[in-house]
GROMACS .gro file of C-alpha atoms in nm:
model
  211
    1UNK     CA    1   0.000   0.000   0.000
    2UNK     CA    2   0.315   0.248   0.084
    3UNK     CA    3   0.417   0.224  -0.285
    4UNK     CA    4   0.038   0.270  -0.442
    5UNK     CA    5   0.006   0.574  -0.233
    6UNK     CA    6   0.367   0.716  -0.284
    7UNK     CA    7   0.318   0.700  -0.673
    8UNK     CA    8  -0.065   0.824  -0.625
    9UNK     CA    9   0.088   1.132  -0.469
   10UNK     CA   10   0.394   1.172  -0.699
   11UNK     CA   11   0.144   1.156  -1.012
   12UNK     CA   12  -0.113   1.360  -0.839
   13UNK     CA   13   0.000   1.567  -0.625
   14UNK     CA   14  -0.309   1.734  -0.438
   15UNK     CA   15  -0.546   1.488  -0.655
   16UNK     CA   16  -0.843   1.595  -0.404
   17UNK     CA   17  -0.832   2.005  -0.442
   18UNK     CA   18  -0.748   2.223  -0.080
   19UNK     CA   19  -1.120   2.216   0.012
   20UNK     CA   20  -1.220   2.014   0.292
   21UNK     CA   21  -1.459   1.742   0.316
   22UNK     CA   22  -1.768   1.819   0.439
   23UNK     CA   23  -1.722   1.572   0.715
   24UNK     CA   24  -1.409   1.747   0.820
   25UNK     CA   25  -1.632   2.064   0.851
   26UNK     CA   26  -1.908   1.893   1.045
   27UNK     CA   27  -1.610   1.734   1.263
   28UNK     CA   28  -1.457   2.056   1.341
   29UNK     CA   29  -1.826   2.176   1.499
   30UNK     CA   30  -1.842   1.851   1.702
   31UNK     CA   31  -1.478   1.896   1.891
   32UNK     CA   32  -1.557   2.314   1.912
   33UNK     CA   33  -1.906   2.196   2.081
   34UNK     CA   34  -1.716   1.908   2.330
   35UNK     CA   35  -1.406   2.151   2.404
   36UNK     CA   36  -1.134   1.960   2.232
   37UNK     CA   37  -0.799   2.072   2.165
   38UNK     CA   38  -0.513   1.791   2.097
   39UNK     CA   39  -0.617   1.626   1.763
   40UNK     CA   40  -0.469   1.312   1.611
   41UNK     CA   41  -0.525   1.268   1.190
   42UNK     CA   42  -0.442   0.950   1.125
   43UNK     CA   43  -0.462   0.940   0.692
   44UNK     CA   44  -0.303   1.296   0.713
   45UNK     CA   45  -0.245   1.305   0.362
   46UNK     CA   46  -0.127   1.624   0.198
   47UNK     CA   47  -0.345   1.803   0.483
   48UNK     CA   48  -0.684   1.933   0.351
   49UNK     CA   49  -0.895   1.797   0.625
   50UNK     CA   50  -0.606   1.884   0.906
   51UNK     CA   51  -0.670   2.308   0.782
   52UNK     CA   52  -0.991   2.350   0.948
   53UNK     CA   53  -0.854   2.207   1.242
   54UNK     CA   54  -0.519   2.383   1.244
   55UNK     CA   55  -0.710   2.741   1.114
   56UNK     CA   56  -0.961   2.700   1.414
   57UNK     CA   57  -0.675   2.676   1.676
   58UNK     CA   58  -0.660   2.265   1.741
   59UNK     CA   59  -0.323   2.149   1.822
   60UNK     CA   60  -0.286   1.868   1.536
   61UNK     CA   61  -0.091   1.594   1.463
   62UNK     CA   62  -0.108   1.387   1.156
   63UNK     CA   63   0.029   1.014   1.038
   64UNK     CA   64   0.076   0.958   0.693
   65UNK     CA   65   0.229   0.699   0.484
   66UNK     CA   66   0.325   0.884   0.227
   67UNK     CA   67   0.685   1.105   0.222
   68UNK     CA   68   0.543   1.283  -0.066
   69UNK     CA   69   0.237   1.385   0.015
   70UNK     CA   70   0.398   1.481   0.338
   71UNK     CA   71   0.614   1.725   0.170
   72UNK     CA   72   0.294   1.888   0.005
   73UNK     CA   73   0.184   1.919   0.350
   74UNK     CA   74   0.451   2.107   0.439
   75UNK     CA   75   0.497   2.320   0.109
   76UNK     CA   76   0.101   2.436   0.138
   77UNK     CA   77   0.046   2.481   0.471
   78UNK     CA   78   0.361   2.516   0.609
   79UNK     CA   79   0.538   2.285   0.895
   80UNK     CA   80   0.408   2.367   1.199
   81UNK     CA   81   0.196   2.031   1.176
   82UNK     CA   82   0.396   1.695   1.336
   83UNK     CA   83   0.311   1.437   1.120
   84UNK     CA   84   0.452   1.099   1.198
   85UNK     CA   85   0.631   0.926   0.873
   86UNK     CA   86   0.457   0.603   0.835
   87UNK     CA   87   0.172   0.353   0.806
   88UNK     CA   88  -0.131   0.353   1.043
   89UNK     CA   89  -0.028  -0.054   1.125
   90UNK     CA   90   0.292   0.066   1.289
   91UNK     CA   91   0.103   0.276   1.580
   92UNK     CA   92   0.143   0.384   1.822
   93UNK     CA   93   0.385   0.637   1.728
   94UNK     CA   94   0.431   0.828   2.083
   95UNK     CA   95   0.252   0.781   2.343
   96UNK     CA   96   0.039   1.077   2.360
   97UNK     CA   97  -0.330   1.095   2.454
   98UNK     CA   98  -0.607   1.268   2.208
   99UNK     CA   99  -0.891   1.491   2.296
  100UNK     CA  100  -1.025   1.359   1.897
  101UNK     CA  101  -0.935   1.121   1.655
  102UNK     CA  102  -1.030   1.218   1.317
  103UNK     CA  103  -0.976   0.933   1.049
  104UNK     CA  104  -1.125   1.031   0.656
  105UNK     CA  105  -1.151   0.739   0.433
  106UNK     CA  106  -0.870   0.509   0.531
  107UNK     CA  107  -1.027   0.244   0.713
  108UNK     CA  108  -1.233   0.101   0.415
  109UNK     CA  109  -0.834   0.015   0.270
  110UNK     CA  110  -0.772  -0.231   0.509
  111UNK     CA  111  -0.826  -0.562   0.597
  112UNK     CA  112  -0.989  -0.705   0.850
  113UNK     CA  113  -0.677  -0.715   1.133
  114UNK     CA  114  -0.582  -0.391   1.035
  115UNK     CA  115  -0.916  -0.241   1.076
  116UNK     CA  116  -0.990  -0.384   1.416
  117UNK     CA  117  -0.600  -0.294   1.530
  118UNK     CA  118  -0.677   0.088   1.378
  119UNK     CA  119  -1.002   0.127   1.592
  120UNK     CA  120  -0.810  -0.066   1.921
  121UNK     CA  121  -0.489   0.173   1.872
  122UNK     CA  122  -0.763   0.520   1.819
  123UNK     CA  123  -0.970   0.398   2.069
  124UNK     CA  124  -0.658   0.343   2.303
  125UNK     CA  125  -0.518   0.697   2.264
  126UNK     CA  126  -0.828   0.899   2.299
  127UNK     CA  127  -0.857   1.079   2.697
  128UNK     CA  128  -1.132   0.985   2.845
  129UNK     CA  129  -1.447   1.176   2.748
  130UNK     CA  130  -1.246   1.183   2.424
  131UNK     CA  131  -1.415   1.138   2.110
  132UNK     CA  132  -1.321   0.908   1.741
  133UNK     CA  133  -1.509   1.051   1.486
  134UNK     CA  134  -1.476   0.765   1.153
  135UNK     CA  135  -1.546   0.863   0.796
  136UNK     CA  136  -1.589   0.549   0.533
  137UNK     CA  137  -1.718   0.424   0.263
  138UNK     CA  138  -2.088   0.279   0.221
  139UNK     CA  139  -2.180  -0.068   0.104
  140UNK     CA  140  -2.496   0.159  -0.049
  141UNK     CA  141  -2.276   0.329  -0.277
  142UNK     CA  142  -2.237   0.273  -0.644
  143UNK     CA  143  -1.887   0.118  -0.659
  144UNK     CA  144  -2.009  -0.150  -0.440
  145UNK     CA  145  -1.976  -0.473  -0.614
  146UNK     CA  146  -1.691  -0.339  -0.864
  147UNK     CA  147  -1.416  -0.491  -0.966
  148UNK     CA  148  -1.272  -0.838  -0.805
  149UNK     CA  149  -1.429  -0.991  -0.504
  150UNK     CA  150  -1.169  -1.091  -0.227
  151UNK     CA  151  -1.418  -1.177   0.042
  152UNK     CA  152  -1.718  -1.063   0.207
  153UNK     CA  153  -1.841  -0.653   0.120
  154UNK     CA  154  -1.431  -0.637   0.015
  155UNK     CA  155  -1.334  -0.593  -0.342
  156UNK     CA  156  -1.032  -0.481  -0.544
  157UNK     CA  157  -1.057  -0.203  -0.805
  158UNK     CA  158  -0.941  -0.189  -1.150
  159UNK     CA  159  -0.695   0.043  -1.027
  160UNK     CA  160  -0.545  -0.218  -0.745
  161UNK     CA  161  -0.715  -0.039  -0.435
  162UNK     CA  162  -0.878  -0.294  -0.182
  163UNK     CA  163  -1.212  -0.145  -0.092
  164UNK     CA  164  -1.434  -0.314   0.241
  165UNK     CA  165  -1.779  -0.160   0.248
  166UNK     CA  166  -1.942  -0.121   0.540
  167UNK     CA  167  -2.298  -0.146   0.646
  168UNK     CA  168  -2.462  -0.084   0.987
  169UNK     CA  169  -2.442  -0.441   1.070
  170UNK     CA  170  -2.065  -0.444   1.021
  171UNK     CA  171  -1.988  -0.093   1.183
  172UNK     CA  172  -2.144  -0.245   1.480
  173UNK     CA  173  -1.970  -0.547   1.459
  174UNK     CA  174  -1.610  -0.346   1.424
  175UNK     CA  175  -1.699  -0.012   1.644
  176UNK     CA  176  -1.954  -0.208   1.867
  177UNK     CA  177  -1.707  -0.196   2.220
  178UNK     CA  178  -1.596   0.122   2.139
  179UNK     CA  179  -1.864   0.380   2.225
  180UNK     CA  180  -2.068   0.458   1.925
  181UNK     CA  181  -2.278   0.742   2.009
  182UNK     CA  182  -2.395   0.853   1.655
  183UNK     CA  183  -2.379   0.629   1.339
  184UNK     CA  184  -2.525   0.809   0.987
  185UNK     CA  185  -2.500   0.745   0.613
  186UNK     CA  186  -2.418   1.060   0.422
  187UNK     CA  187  -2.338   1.182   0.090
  188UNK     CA  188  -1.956   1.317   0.010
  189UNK     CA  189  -1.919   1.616  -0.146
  190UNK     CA  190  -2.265   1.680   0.040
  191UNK     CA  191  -2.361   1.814  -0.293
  192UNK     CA  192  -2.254   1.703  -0.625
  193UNK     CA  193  -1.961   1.893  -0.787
  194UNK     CA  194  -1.957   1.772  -1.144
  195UNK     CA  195  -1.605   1.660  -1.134
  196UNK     CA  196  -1.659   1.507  -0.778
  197UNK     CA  197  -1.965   1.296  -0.766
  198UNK     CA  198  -2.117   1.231  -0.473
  199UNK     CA  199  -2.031   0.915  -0.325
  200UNK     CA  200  -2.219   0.767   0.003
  201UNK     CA  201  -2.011   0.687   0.300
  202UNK     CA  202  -2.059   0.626   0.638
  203UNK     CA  203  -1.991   0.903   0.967
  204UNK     CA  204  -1.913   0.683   1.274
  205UNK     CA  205  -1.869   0.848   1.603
  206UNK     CA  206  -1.770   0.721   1.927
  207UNK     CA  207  -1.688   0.866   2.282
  208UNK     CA  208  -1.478   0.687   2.558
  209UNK     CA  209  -1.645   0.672   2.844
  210UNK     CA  210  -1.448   0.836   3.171
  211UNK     CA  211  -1.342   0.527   3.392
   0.00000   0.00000   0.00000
């Protein structure tokens, strides 16, 4: 996956435009609303969805697989963001603890014992009263079912990307011991773009419960 992503970013560059997603935005509200500060991005990427956060005043600090699209990072918004060199399988990469967890469509690229080690490490480094917020992709969208079947909801794409789909049943079944508080399907872009169809993906978001 290190490689894909490398040369996604090297051909690319910032393939998904400077504007947040619309779950970032609607993130950002939640940890304003709960009083969070220290923010973990695991998926940092080139750091679209880590400017709202950074803009609004949240300490932030990023993991990212990618040395390229780290340097974009760093070139657009400058490098007063730590971001952690490497892939989410490797963490815990200090041994900080997280007011929020904010993780954009990674999860979905993973199989199985990397999904449930991802949610167990998050889950792990959140304070209590913390709060995961989850953003992935729908087994109700349209690419479900595309491409070659490797098991159960989890297909690989013409391109060589490994997709798992979710539905309710397995977001429970994954995020069940974890807190859920608020589980919703929802369209991103919230509104179609033309060049950035709408696509339907899941917003899962958990608290940890103070011991």
């Amino acid at each position: 996956m290190a490689e894909f992503w490398e040369l996604s970013f090297r051909d690319k560059n910032t393939m998904w435009g400077f504007e947040p997603a619309d779950a970032a935005i609607a993130t950002l509200s939640l940890f304003r609303e709960k009083g969070l500060n220290k923010i973990l991005i695991p998926g940092f990427g080139y750091g679209r969805n880590a400017k709202v956060f950074t803009d609004a005043g949240f300490n932030v600090t990023g993991i990212e697989i990618s040395e390229t699209a780290i340097a974009l990072a760093q070139k657009h918004y400058g490098k007063n963001v730590k971001v952690y060199h490497g892939s989410v399988s490797a963490m815990p990469f200090d041994q900080e603890f997280y007011d929020g967890i904010f993780c954009y469509a990674l999860i979905h690229l993973l199989d199985k014992k990397e999904r449930v080690k991802l949610i167990t490490d998050c889950y792990n480094q959140l304070q209590p009263d913390g709060y995961m917020v989850f953003v992935t992709i729908s087994k109700n969208d349209a690419t479900y079912g595309n491409g070659v079947e490797l098991s159960k909801d989890r297909f690989e794409t013409r391109h060589g990307v490994q997709l798992f789909l979710y539905n309710s049943d397995s977001i429970k079944e994954e995020f069940g011991k974890y807190g859920i508080i608020d589980l919703k399907e929802i369209e991103e872009p919230a509104k179609n773009m033309g060049d950035r169809p709408s696509q339907k993906f899941w917003l899962i978001t958990c608290r940890k419960q103070e011991k």
